[in-house]
Coordinates of C-alpha atoms in Angstrom, one line a residue:
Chain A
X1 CA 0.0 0.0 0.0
X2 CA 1.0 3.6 -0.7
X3 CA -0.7 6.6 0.7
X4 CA 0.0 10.2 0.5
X5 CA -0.5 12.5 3.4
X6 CA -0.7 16.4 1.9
X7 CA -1.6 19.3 4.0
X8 CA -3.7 21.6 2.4
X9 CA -2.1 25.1 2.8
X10 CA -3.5 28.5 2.4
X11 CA -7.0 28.2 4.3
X12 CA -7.3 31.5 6.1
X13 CA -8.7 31.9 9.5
X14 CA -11.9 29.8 10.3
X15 CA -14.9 32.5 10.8
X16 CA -18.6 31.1 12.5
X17 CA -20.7 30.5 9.0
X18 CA -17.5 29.9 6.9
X19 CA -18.2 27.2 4.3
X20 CA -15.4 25.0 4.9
X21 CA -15.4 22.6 1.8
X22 CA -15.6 25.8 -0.2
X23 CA -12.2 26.9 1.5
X24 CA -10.6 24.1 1.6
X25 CA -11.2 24.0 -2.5
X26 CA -9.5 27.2 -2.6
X27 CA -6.7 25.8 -1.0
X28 CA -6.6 22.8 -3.4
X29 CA -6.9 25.4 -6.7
X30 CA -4.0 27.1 -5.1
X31 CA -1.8 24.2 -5.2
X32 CA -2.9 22.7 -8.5
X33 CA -5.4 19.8 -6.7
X34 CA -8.5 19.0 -6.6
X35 CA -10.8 16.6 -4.7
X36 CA -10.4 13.2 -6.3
X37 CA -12.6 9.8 -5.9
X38 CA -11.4 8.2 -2.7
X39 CA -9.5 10.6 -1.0
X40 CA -9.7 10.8 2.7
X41 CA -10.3 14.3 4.4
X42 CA -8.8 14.3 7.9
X43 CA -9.9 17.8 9.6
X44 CA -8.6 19.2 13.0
X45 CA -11.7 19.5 14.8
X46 CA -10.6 23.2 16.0
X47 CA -12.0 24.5 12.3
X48 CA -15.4 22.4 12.1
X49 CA -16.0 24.4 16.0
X50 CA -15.2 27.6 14.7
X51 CA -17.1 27.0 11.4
X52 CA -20.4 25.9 13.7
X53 CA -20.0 29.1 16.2
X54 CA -18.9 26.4 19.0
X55 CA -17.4 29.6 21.3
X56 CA -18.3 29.9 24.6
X57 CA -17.4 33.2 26.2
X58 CA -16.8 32.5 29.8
X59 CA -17.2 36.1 31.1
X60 CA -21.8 34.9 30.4
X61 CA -21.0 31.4 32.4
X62 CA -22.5 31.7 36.1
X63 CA -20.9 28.4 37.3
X64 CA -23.0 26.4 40.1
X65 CA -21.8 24.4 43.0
X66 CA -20.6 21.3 41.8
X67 CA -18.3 23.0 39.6
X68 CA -17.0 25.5 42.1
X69 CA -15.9 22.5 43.9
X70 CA -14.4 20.7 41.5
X71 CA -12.9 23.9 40.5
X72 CA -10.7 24.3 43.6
X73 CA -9.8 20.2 43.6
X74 CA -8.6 20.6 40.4
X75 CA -7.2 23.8 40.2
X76 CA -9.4 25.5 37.0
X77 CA -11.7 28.3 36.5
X78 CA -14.8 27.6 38.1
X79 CA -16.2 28.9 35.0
X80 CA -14.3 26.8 32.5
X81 CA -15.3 23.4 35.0
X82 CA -19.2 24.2 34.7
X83 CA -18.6 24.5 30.6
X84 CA -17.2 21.2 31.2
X85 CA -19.7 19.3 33.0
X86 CA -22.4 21.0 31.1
X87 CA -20.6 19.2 27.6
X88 CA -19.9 15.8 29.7
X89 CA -21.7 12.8 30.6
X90 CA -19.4 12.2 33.6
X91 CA -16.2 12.9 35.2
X92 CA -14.1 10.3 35.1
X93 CA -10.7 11.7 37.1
X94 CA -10.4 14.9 38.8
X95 CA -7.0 15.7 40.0
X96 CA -4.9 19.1 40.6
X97 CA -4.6 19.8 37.1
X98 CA -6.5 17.3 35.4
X99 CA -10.4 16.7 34.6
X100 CA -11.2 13.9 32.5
X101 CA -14.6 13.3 31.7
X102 CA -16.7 11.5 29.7
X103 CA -18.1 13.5 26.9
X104 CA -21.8 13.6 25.8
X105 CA -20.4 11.9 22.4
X106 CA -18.7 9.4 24.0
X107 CA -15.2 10.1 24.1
X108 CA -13.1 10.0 27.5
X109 CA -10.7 13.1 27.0
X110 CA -9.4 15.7 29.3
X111 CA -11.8 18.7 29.7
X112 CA -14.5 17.4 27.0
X113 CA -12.1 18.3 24.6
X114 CA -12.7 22.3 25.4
X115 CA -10.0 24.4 24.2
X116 CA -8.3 28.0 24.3
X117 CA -5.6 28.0 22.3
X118 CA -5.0 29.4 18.0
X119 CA -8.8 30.8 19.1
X120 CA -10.3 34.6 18.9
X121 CA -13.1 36.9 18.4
X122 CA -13.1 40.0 16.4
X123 CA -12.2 42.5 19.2
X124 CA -9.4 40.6 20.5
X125 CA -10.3 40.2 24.0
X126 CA -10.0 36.1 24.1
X127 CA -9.2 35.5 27.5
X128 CA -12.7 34.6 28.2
X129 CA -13.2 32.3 25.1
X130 CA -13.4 28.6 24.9
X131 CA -14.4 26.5 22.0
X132 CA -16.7 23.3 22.6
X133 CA -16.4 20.1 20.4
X134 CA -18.8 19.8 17.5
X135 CA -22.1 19.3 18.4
X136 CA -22.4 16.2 16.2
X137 CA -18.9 15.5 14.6
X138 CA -20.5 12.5 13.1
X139 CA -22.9 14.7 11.5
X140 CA -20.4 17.1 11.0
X141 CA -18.3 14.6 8.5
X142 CA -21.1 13.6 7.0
X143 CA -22.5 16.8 5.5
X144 CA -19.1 17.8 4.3
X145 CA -19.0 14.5 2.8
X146 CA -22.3 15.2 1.2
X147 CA -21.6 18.9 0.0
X148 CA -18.0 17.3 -1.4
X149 CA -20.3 15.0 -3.1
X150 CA -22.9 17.4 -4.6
X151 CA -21.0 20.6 -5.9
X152 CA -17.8 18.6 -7.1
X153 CA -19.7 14.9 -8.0
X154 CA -16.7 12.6 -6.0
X155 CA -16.9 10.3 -3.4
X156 CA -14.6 11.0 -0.2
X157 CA -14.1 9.8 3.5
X158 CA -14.2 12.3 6.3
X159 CA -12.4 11.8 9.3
X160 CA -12.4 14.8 12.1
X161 CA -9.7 14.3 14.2
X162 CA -8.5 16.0 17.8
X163 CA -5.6 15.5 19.7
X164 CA -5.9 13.3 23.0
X165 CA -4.0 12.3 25.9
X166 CA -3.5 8.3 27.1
X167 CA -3.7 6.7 30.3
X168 CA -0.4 4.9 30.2
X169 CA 1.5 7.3 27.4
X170 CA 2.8 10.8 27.9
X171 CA 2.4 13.0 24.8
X172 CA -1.3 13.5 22.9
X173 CA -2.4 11.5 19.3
X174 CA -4.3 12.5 17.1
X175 CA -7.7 10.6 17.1
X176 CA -10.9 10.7 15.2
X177 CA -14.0 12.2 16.6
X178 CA -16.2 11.7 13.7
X179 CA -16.1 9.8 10.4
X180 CA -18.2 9.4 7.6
X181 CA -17.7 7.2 4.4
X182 CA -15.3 5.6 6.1
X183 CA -14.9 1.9 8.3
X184 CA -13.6 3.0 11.7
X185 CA -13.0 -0.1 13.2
X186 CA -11.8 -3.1 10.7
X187 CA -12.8 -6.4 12.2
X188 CA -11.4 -9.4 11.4
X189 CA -13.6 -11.5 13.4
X190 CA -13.0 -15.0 12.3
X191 CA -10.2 -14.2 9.9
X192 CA -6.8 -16.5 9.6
X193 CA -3.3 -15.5 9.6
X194 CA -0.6 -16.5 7.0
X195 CA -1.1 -20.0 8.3
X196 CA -4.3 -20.5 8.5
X197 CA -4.2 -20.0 12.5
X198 CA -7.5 -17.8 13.7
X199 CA -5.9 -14.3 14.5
X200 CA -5.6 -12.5 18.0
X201 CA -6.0 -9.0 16.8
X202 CA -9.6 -8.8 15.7
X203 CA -10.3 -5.1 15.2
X204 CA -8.2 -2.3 13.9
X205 CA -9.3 1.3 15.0
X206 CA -8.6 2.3 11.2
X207 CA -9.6 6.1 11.8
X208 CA -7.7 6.1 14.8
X209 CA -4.5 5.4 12.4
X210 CA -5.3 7.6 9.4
X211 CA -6.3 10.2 11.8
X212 CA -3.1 10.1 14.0
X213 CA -0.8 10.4 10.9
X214 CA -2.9 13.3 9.5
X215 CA -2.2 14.7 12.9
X216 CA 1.5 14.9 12.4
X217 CA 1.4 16.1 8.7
X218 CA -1.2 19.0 10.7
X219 CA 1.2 19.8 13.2
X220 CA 0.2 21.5 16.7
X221 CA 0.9 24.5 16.6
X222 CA 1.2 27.3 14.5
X223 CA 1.4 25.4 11.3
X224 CA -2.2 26.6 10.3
X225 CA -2.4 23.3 8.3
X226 CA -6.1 21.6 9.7
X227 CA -6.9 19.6 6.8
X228 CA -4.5 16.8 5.7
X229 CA -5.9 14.4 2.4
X230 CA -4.7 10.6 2.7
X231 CA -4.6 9.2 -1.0
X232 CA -4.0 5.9 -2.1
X233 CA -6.7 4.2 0.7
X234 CA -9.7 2.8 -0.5
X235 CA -12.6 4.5 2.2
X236 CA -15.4 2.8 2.6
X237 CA -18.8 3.7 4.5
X238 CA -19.6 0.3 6.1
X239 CA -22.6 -1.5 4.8
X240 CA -23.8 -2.4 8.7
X241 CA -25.9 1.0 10.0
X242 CA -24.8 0.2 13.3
X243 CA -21.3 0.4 12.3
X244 CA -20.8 3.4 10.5
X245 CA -19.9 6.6 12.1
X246 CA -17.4 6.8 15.0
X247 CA -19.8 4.4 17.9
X248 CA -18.0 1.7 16.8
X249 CA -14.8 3.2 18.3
X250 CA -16.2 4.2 21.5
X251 CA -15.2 1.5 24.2
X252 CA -18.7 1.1 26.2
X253 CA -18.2 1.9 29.7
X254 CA -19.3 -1.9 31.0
X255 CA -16.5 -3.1 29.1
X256 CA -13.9 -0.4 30.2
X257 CA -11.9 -1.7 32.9
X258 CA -9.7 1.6 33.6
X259 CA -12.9 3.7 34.8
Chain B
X1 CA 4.1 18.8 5.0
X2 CA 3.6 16.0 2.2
X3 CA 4.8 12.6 3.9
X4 CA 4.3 9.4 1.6
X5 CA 4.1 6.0 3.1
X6 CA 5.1 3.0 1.5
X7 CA 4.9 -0.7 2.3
X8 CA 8.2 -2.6 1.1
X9 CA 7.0 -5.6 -1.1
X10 CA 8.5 -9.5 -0.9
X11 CA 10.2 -9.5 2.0
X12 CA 10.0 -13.2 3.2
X13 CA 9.1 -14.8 6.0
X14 CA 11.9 -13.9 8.8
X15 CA 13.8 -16.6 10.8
X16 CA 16.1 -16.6 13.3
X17 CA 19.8 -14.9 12.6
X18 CA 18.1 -13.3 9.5
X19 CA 19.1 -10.0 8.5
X20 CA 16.8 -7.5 8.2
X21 CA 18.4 -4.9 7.0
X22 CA 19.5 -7.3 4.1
X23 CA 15.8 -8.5 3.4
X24 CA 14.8 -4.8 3.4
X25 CA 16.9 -3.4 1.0
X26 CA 16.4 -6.4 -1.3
X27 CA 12.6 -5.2 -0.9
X28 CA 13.8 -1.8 -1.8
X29 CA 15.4 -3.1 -5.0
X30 CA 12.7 -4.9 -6.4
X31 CA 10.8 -2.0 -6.3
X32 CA 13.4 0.1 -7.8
X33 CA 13.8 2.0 -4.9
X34 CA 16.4 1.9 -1.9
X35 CA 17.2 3.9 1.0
X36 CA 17.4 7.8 1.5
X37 CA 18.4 10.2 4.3
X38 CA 15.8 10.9 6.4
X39 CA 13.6 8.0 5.3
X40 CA 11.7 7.0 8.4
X41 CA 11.7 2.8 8.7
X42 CA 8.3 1.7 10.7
X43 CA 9.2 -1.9 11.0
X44 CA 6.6 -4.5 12.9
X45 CA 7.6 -5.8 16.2
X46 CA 7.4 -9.3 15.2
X47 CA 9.6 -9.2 12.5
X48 CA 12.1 -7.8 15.0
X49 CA 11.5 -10.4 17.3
X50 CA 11.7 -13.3 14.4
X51 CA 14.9 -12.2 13.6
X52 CA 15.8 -12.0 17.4
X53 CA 14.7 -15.7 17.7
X54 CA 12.3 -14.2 20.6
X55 CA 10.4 -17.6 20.1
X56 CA 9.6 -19.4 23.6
X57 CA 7.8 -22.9 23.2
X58 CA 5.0 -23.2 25.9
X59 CA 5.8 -27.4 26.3
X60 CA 9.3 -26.1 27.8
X61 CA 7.1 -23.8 30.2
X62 CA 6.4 -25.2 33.9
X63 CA 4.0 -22.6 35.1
X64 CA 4.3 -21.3 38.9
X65 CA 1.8 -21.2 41.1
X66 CA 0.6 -17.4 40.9
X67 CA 0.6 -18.1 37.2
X68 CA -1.7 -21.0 37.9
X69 CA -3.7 -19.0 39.9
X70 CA -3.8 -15.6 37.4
X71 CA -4.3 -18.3 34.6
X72 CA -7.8 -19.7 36.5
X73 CA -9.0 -16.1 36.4
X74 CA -8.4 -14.6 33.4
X75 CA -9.3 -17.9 32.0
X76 CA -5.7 -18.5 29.4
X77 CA -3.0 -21.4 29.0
X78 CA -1.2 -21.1 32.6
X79 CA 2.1 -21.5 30.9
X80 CA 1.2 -18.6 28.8
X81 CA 0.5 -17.0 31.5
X82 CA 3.9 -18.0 33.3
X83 CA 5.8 -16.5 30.6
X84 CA 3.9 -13.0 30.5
X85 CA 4.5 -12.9 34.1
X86 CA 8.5 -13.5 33.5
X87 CA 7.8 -10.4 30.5
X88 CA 6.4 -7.8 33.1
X89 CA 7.1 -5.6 36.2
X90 CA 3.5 -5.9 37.6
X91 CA -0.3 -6.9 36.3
X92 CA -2.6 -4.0 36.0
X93 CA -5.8 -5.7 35.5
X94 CA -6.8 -9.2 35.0
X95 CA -10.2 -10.6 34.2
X96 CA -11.5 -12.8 32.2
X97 CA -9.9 -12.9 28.9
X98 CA -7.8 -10.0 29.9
X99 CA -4.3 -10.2 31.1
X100 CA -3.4 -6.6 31.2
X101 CA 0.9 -6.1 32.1
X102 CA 3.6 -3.3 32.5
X103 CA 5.9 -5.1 30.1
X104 CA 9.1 -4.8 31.6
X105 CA 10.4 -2.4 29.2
X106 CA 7.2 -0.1 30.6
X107 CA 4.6 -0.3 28.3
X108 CA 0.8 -0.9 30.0
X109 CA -0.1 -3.8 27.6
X110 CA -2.0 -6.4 26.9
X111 CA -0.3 -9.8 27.3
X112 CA 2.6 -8.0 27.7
X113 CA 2.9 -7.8 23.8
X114 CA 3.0 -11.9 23.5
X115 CA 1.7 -13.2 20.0
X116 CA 0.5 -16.3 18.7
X117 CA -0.7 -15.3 15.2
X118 CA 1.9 -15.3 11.8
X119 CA 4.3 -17.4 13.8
X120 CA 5.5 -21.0 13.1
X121 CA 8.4 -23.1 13.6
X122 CA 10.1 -25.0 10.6
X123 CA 8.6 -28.5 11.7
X124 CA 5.0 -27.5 11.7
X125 CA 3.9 -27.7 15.0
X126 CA 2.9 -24.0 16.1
X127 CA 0.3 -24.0 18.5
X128 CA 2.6 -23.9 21.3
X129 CA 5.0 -21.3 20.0
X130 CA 4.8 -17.9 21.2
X131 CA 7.2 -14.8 20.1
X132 CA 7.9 -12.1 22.6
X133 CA 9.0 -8.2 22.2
X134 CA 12.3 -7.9 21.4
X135 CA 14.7 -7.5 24.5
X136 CA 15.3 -3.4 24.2
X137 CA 13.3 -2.2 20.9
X138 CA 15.3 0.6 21.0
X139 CA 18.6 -1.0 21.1
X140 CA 17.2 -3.3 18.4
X141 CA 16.3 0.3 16.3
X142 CA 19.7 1.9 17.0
X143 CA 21.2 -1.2 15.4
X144 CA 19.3 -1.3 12.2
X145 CA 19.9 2.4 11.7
X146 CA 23.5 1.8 12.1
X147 CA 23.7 -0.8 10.0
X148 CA 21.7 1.2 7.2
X149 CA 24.1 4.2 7.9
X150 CA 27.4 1.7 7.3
X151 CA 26.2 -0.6 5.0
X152 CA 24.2 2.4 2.2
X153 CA 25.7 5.6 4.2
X154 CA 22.7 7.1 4.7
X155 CA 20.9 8.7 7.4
X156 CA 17.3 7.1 8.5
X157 CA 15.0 7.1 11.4
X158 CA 13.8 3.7 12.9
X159 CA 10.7 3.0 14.3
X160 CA 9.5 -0.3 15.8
X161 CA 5.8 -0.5 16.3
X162 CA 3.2 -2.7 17.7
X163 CA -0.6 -3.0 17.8
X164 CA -1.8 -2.6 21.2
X165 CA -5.6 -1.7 22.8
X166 CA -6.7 1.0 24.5
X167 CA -8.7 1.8 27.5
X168 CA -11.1 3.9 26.8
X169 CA -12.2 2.8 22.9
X170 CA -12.5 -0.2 20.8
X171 CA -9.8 -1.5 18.5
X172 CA -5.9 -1.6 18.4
X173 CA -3.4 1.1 17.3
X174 CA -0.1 0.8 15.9
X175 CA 2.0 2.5 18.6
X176 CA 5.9 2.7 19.0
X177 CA 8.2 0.5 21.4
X178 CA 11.6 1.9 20.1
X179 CA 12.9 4.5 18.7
X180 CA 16.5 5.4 16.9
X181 CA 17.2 9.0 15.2
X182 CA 13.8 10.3 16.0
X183 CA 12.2 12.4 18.6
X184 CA 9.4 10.1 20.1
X185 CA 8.3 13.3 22.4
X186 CA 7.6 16.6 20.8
X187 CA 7.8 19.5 23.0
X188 CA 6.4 22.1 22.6
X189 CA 6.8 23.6 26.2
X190 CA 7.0 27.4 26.3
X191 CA 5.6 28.0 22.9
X192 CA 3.0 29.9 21.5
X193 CA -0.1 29.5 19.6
X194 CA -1.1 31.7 16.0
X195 CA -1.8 34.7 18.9
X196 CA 0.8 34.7 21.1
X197 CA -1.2 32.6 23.9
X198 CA 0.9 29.6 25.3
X199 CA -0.4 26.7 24.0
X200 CA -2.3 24.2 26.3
X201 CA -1.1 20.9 24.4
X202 CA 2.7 21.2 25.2
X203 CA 3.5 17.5 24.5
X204 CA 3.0 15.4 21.0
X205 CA 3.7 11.8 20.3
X206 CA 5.4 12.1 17.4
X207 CA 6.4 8.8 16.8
X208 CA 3.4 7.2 18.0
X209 CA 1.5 9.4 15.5
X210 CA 3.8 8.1 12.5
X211 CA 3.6 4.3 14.1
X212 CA -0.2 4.5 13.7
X213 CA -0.2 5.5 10.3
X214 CA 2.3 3.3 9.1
X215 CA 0.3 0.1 10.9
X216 CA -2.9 1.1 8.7
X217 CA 0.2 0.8 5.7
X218 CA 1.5 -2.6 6.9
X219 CA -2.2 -4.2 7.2
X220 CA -2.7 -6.4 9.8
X221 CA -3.5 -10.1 8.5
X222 CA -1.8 -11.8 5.6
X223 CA -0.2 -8.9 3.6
X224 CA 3.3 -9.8 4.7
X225 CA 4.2 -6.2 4.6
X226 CA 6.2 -5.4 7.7
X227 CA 8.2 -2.6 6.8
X228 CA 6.8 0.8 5.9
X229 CA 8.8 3.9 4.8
X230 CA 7.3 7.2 5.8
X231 CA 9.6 9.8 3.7
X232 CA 9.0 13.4 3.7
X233 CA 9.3 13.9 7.5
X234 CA 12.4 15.1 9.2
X235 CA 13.3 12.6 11.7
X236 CA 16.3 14.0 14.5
X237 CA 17.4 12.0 17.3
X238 CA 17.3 14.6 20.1
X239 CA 20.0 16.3 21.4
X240 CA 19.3 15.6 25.2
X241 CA 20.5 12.0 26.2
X242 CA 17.0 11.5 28.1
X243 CA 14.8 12.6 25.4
X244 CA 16.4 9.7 22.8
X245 CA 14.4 6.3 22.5
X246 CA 10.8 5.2 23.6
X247 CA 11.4 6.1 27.4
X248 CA 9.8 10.1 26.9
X249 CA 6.4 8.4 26.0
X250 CA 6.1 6.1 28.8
X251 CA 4.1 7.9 31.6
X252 CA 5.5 7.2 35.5
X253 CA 3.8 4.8 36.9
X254 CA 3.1 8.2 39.6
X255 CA 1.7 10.3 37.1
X256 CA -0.6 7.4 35.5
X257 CA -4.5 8.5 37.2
X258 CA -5.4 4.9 35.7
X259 CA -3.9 2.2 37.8

């Protein structure tokens, strides 16, 4: 196998409203591509927030008691922690310096994925601003897949991707958070090996991969690359309803032994 | 950034004593291709380990009796068992089916990296073989990439990877377990985002991220393609004694919230 991993230079600043498969076609034109049949679309999931008006200026958020308490264990804004626990199904670990929670799509990550860096509003006072995760990054993928589809008549995968911490690893990877035309998990459920021997590894978290590349050919910082195309893989939205989008990735909670 | 990654084609089934970096670059030939500087080598654990003649044979294996024990409840072969415990530091979880480790080289893994699948002895009778990590991944790196640096004079980062789970979602990622001319740890401590604010993820996993895209490369069942080379990047083994090999992206056992 042979992919390509291209960063797409020259999109500008993400604006609330901004069409983003419009600018990221701009950015193509202005390096001689264009959107081809089976290309992958990974896309920080900073720009899709910005592009959906995710902002959240702290200076309106009145936090309650819960969060004033967690606050002081953990050693945030009070503001910031109700944000969090109003984006969260649960909090998972609350130490000085650290909140992880479960967020409402699923995902265990470190303050439900709220963030305050490479963001701003039009007067410059940013202090106060946070941006939330997508609503629906699922949904998300899926109508820039579909807009991909309609104005320029191919067929891509979307991955969304953010950038995680691990339990047992220091450093954050890039993971998906939503996916569309694409098989997240590969199973192999009854396969063989190269001898015919039935094979341990039974799933592959094959966003997970193409997302945590992307995330390097992205960079962190101010690089002002958020959408990397993967060519050469062949995406495919899975024919099982229950196994498309990025469910399939999420470990359920009975089965999570670290929580 | 434009990274391409490419799986290297006909290299043979690896025994004991062979030499990889031979089999490699006779992979790279028949491709028309061979080795630059700062070509990055991904190259699968088991190969490694093949080569290393890492093989134990469970009928040799007189289990203990905590491995007998362990073995009752997490319901495996209690001389497997035996020989994950000699593998690890300590267990982190065990439950049925599950025999989660700190291998003793520090990763949190399952098994503590122990494979039965795409191994075989030259008589036939597998079942009872197992392959372990190589002894020090990293030394095992270092050695190929000075071997490519003698033998074709060129410069090349090495990566070894492995497929491992996760605890919080479903499927296994390619991750690294050594590391030679590459920083496995980015930092980007101190540094600022697009507007001057310090940036809130300081730490990446660099090699992690290039191990996970590589694995979605190499495939995971019969493919037989267990070298990938990521070129574009530029790897750089860090200045800082402590910052070279895998050790940066192992989280202390005291900073690890999960166990």
């Amino acid at each position: 196998m042979n992919l390509s991993f291209f960063s797409i230079n020259g999109i500008p600043m993400v604006k609330p409203g901004d069409d983003l498969v419009n600018l990221i076609n701009d950015g193509l034109i202005g390096m001689n591509e264009a959107f081809q049949n089976e290309d992958v679309l990974v896309i920080a999931q900073k720009i899709i927030s910005k592009a959906e008006n995710r902002y959240v200026d702290l200076t309106e958020v009145v936090p309650g008691e819960r969060a004033k308490r967690i606050a002081l264990d953990v050693d945030k804004d009070p503001r910031k922690v109700q944000v969090i626990l109003d984006e969260s199904n649960e909090v998972v670990r609350a130490r000085s310096g650290v909140l992880i929670v479960e967020h409402r799509l699923g995902f265990v990550q470190a303050n439900a994925g709220i963030d305050q860096s490479n963001i701003t509003n039009d007067d410059g006072e940013d202090e106060d601003l946070c941006l939330l995760l997508p609503m629906d990054a699922d949904a998300s993928a899926k109508r820039i897949r579909y807009i991909i589809n309609q104005r320029f008549g191919v067929n891509v995968g979307v991955i969304i991707n953010d950038s995680m911490g691990r339990a047992w690893r220091m450093g954050t990877l890039g993971l998906a958070i939503g996916v569309s035309g694409f098989t997240a998990l590969e199973s192999y459920i009854g396969e063989r090996d190269i001898f015919g021997k039935e094979l341990a590894v039974t799933q592959v978290a094959a966003a997970d991969e193409i997302a945590a590349g992307a995330s390097l050919v992205m960079g962190q910082t101010t690089e002002k690359t958020p959408v990397v195309i993967v060519r050469g893989y062949h995406p495919l939205e899975p024919k099982q309803e229950s196994m498309r989008g990025i469910g399939p990735l999420i470990r359920p909670k009975e089965m999570d032994l670290f929580r």
